[in-house]
PDB file of C-alpha atoms and ligand atoms in Angstrom:
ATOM      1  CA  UNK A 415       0.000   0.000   0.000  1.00  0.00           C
ATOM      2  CA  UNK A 416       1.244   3.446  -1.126  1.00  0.00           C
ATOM      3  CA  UNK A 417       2.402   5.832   1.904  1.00  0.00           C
ATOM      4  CA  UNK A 418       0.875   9.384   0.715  1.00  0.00           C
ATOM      5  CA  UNK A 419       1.690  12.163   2.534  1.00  0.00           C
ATOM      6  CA  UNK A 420      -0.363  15.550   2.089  1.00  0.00           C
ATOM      7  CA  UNK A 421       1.639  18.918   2.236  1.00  0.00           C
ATOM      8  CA  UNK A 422       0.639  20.270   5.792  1.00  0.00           C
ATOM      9  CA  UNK A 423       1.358  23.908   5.581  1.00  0.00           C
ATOM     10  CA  UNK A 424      -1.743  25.395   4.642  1.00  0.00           C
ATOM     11  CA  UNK A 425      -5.105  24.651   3.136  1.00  0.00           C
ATOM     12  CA  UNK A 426      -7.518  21.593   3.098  1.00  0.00           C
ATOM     13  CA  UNK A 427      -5.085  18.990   4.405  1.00  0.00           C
ATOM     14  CA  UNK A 428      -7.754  16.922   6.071  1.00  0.00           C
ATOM     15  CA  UNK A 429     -10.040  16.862   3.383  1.00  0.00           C
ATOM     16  CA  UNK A 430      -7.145  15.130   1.147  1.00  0.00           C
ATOM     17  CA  UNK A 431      -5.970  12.625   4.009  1.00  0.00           C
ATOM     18  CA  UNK A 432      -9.817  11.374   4.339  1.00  0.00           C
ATOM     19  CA  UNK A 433     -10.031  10.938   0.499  1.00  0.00           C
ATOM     20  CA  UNK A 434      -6.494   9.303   0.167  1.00  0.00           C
ATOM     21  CA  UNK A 435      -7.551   6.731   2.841  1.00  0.00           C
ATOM     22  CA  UNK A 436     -11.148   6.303   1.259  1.00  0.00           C
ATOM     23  CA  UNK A 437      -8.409   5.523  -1.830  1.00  0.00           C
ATOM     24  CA  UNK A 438      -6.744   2.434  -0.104  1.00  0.00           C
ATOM     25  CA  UNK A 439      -3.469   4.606   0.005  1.00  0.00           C
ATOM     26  CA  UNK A 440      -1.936   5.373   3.963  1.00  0.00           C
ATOM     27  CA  UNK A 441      -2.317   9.226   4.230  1.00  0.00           C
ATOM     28  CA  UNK A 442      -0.043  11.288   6.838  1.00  0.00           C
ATOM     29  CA  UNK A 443       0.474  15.027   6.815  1.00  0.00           C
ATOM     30  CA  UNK A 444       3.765  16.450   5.906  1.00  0.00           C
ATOM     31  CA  UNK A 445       5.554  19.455   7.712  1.00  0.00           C
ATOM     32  CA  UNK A 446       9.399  18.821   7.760  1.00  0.00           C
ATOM     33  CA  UNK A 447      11.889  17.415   5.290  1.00  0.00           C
ATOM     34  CA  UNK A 448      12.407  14.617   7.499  1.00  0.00           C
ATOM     35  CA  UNK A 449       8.716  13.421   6.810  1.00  0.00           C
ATOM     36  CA  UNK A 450       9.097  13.971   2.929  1.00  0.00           C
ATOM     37  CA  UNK A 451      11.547  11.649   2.869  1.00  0.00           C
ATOM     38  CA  UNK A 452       9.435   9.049   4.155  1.00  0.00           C
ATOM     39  CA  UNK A 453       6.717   8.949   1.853  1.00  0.00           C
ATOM     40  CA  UNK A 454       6.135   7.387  -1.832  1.00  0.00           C
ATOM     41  CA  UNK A 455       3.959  10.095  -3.362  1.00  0.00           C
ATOM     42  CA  UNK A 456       2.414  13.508  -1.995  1.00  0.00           C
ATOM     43  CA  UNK A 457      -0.656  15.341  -2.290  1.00  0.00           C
ATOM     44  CA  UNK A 458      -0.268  19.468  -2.028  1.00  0.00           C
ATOM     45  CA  UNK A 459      -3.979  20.564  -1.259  1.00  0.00           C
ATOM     46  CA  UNK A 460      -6.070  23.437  -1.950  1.00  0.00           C
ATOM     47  CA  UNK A 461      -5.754  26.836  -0.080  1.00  0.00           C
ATOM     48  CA  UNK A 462      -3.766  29.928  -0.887  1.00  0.00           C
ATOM     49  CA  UNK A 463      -0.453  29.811  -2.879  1.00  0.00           C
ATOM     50  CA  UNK A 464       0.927  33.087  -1.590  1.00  0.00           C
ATOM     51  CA  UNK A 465       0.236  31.817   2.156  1.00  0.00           C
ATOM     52  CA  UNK A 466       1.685  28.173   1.434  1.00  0.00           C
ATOM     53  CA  UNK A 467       4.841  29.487  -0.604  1.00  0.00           C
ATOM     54  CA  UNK A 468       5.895  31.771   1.999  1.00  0.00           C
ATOM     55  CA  UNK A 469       5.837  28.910   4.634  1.00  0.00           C
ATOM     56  CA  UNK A 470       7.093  26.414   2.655  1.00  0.00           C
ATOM     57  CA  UNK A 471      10.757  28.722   2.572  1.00  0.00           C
ATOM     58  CA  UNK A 472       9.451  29.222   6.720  1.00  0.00           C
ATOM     59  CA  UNK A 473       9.750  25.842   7.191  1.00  0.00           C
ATOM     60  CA  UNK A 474      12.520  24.872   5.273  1.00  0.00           C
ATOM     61  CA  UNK A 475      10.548  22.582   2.713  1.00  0.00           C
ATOM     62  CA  UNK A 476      10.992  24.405  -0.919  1.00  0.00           C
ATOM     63  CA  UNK A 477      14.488  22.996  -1.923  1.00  0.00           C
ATOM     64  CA  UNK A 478      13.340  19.508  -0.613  1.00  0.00           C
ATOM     65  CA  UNK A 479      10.210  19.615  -2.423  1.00  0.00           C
ATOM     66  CA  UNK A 480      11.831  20.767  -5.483  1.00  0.00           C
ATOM     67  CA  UNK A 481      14.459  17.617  -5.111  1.00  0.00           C
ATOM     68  CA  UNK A 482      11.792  15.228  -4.608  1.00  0.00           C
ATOM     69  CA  UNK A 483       9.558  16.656  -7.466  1.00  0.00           C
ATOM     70  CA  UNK A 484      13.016  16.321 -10.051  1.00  0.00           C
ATOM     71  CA  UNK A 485      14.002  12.702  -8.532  1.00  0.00           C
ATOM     72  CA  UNK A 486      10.023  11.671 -10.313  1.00  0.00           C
ATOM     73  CA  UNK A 487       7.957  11.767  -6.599  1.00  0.00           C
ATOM     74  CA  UNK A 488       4.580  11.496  -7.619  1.00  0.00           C
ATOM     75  CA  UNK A 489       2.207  14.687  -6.851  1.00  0.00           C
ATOM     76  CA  UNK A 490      -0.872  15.875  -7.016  1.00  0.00           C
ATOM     77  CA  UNK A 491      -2.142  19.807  -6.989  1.00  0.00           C
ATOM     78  CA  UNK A 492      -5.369  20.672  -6.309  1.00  0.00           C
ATOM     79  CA  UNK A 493      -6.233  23.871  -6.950  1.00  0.00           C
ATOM     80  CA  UNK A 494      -3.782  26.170  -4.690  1.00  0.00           C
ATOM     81  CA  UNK A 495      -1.685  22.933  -5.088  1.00  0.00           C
ATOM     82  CA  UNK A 496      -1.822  23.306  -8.943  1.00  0.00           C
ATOM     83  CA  UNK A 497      -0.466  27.055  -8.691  1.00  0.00           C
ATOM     84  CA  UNK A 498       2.716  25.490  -6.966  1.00  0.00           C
ATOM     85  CA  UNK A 499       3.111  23.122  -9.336  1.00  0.00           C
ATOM     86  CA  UNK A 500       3.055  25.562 -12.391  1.00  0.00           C
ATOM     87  CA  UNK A 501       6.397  25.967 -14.125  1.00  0.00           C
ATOM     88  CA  UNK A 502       5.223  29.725 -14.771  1.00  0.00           C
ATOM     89  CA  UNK A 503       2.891  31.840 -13.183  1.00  0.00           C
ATOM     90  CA  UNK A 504       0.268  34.541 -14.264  1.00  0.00           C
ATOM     91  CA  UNK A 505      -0.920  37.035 -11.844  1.00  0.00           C
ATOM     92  CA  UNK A 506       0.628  35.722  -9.049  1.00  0.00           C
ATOM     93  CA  UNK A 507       2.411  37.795  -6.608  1.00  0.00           C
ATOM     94  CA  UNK A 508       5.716  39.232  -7.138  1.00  0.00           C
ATOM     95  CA  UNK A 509       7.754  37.151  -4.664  1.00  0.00           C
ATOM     96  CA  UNK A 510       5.425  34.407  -5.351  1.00  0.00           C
ATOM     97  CA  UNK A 511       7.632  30.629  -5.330  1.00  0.00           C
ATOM     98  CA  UNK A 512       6.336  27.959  -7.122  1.00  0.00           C
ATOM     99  CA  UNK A 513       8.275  24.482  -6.773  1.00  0.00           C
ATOM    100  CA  UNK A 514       7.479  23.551 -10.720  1.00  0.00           C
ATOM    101  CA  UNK A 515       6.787  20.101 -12.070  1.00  0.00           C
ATOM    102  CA  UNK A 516       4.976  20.691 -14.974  1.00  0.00           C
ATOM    103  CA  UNK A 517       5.356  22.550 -17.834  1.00  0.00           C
ATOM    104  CA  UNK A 518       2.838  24.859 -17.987  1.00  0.00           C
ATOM    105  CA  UNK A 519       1.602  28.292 -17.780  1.00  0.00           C
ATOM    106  CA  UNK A 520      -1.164  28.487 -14.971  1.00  0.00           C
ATOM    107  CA  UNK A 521      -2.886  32.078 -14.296  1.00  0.00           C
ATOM    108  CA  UNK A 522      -3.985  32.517 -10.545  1.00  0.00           C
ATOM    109  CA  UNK A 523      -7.768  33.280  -9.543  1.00  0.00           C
ATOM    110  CA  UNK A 524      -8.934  32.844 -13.461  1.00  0.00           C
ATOM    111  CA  UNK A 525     -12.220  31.905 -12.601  1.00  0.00           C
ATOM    112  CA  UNK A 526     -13.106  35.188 -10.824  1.00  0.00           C
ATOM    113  CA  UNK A 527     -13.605  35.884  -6.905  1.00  0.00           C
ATOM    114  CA  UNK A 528     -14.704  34.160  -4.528  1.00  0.00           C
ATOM    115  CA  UNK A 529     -17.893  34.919  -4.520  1.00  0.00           C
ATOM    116  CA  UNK A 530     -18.053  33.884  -8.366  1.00  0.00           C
ATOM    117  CA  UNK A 531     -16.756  30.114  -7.155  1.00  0.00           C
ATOM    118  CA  UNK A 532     -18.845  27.152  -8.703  1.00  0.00           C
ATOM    119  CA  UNK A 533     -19.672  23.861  -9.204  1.00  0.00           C
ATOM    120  CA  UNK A 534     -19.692  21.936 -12.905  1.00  0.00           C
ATOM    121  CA  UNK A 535     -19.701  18.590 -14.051  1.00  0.00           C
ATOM    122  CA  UNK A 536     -16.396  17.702 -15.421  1.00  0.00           C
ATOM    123  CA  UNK A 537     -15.544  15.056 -17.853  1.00  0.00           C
ATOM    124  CA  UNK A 538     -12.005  13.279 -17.339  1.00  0.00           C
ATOM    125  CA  UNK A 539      -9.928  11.584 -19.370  1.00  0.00           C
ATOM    126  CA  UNK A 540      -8.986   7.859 -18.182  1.00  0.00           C
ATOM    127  CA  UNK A 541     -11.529   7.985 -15.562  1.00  0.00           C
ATOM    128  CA  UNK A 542     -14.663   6.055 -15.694  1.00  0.00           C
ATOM    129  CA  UNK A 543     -18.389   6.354 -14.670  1.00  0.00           C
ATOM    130  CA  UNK A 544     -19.214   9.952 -16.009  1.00  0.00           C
ATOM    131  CA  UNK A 545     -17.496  13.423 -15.365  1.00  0.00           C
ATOM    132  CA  UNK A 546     -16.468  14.399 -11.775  1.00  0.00           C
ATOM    133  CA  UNK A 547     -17.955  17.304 -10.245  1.00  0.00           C
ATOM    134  CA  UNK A 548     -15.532  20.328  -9.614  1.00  0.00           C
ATOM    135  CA  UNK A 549     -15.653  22.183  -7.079  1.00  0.00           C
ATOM    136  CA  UNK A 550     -14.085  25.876  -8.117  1.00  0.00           C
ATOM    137  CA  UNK A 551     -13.027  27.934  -5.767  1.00  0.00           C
ATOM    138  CA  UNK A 552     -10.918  31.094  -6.460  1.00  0.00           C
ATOM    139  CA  UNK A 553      -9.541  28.524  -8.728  1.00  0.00           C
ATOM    140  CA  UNK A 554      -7.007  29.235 -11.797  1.00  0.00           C
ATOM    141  CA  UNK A 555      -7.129  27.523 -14.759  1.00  0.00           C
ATOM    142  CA  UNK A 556      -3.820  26.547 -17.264  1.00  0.00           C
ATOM    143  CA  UNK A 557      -3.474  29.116 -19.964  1.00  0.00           C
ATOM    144  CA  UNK A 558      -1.265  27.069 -21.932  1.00  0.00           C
ATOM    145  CA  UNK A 559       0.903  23.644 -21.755  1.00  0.00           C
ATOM    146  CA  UNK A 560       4.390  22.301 -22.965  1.00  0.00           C
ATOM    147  CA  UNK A 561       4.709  19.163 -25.558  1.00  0.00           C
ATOM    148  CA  UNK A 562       5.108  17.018 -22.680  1.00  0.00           C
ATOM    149  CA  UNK A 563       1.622  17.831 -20.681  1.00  0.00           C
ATOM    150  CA  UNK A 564      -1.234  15.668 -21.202  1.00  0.00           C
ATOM    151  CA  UNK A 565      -4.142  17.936 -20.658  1.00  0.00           C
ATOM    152  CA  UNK A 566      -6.856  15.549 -18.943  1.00  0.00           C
ATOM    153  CA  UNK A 567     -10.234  17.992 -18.725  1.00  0.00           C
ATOM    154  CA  UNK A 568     -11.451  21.190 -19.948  1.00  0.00           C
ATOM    155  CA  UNK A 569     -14.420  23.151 -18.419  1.00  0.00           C
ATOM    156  CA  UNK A 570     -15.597  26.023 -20.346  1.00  0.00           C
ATOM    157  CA  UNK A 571     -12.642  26.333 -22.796  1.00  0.00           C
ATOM    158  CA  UNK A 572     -10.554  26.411 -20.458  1.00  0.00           C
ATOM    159  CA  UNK A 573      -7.728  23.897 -19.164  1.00  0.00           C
ATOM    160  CA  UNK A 574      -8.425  22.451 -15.483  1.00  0.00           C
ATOM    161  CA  UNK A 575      -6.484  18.850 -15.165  1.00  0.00           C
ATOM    162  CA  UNK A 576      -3.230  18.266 -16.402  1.00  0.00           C
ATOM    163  CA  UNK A 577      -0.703  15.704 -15.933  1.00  0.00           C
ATOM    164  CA  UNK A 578       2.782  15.106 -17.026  1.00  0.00           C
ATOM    165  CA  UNK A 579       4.705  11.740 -16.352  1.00  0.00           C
ATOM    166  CA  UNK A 580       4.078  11.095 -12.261  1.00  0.00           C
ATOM    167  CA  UNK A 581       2.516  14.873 -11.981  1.00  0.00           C
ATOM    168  CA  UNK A 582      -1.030  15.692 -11.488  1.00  0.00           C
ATOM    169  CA  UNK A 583      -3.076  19.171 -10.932  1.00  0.00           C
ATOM    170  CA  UNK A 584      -6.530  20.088 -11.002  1.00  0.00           C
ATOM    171  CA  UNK A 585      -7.797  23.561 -11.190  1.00  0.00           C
ATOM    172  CA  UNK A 586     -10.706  22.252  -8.737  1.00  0.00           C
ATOM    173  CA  UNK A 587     -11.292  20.137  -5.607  1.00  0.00           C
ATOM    174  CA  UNK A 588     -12.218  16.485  -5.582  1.00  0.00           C
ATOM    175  CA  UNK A 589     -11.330  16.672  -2.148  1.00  0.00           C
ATOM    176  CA  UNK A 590     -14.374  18.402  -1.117  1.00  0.00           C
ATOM    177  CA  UNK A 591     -16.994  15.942  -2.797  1.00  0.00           C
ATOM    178  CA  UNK A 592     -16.818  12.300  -1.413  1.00  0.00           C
ATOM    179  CA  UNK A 593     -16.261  10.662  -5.131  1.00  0.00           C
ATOM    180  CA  UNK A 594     -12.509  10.134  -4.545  1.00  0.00           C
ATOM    181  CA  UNK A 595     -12.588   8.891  -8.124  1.00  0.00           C
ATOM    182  CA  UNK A 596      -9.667  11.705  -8.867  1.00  0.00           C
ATOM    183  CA  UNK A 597      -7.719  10.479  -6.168  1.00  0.00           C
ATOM    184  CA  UNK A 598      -8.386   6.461  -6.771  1.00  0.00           C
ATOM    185  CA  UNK A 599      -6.499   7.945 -10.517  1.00  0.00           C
ATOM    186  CA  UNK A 600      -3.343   9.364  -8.137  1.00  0.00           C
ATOM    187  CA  UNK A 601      -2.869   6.326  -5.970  1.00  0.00           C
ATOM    188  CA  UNK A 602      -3.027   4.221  -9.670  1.00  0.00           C
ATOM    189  CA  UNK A 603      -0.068   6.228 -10.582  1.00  0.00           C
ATOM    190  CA  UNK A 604       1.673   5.863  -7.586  1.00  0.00           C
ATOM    191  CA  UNK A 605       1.047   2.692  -7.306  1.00  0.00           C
ATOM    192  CA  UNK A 606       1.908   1.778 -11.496  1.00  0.00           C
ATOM    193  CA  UNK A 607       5.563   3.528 -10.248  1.00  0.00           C
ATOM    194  CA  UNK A 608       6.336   1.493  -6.568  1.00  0.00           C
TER     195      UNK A 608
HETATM  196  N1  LIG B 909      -6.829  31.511  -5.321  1.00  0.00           N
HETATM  197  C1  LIG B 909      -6.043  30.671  -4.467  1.00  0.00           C
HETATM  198  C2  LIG B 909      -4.567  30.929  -4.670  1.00  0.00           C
HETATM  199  O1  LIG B 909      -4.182  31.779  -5.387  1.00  0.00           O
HETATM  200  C3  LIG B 909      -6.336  29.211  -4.690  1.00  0.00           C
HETATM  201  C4  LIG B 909      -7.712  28.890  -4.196  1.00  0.00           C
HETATM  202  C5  LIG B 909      -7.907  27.469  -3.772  1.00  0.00           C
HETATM  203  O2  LIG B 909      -6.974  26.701  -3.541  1.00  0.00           O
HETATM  204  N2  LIG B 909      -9.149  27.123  -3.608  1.00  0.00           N
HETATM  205  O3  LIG B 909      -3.770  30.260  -4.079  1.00  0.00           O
END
């Protein structure tokens, strides 16, 4: 069974450890390198990307992260989680750190304000039993992606699940739903790699 831990600096870390386990995968949160190290795959949750960058270099976790992510960890984004995971960022703030991962260019609140946050049906590649719903909040969506990228769904036009090789973001939440169908498709991965 896969050891998943979920990034637990900021955001909707419980949310993500309940799903994981309703996944069959053993979910633990994740502070300090030392617990980074211990785990097969990670899940960085929703939340705020300004907030979560800042205490990521607080707590001594952005070079580690960034090791992991180029040694082929498997992670997943979700939403805030996506932002970090963008190679390049639009609108974000100025001393705004993302770790990278994929190559893409992800723009930061696309979707509108908070009060302008939304559910839709989404339909997603390689996962069966109809479209998921998505759960927008603040989210951003991926303006563009690299040759390497496997864009997974689209909602409205726009790009909301990408992954490339053991990489995974969604613009949205699965986390907040109680179909863990999204995160059943992460512990596969994980799993295809152990
Ligand atoms: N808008 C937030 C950010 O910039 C993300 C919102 C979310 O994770 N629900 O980090």
């Amino acid at each position: 069974t896969p050891v998943i831990g979920v990034l637990a600096l900021q955001g909707d870390v419980r949310e993500h450890l309940i799903a994981l386990a309703a996944a069959d995968a053993v979910a633990r949160p994740v502070r300090r390198p030392e617990e980074l190290a211990e785990v097969d795959a990670l899940v960085i949750p929703g939340g705020e990307s300004t907030t979560m960058s800042k205490l990521a270099v607080l707590f001594g976790m952005l070079e580690p992260l960034r090791e992991r992510l180029a040694s082929g960890l498997p992670v997943y984004g979700t939403c805030a989680g996506m932002i970090m995971l963008a190679d390049k960022l639009l609108d974000g703030r100025e001393d705004q750190e993302t770790l990278g991962g994929i190559d893409m260019i992800v723009r930061r609140n696309a979707f509108g304000r908070q009060n302008e946050s939304f559910e839709a049906k989404v339909d997603f590649a390689g996962i069966e039993g109809g479209p998921v719903e998505g759960v927008f909040i603040r989210a951003p969506w991926v303006e563009s992606v690299g040759a390497s990228a496997e864009v997974l769904a689209t909602y409205d036009g726009h790009t909301v699940a990408v992954r490339q090789g053991n990489v995974l973001a969604t613009s949205f939440h699965p986390e907040l739903t109680g179909d863990v169908r999204v995160h059943a498709y992460f512990v596969d991965m994980v799993r295809a790699g152990l």
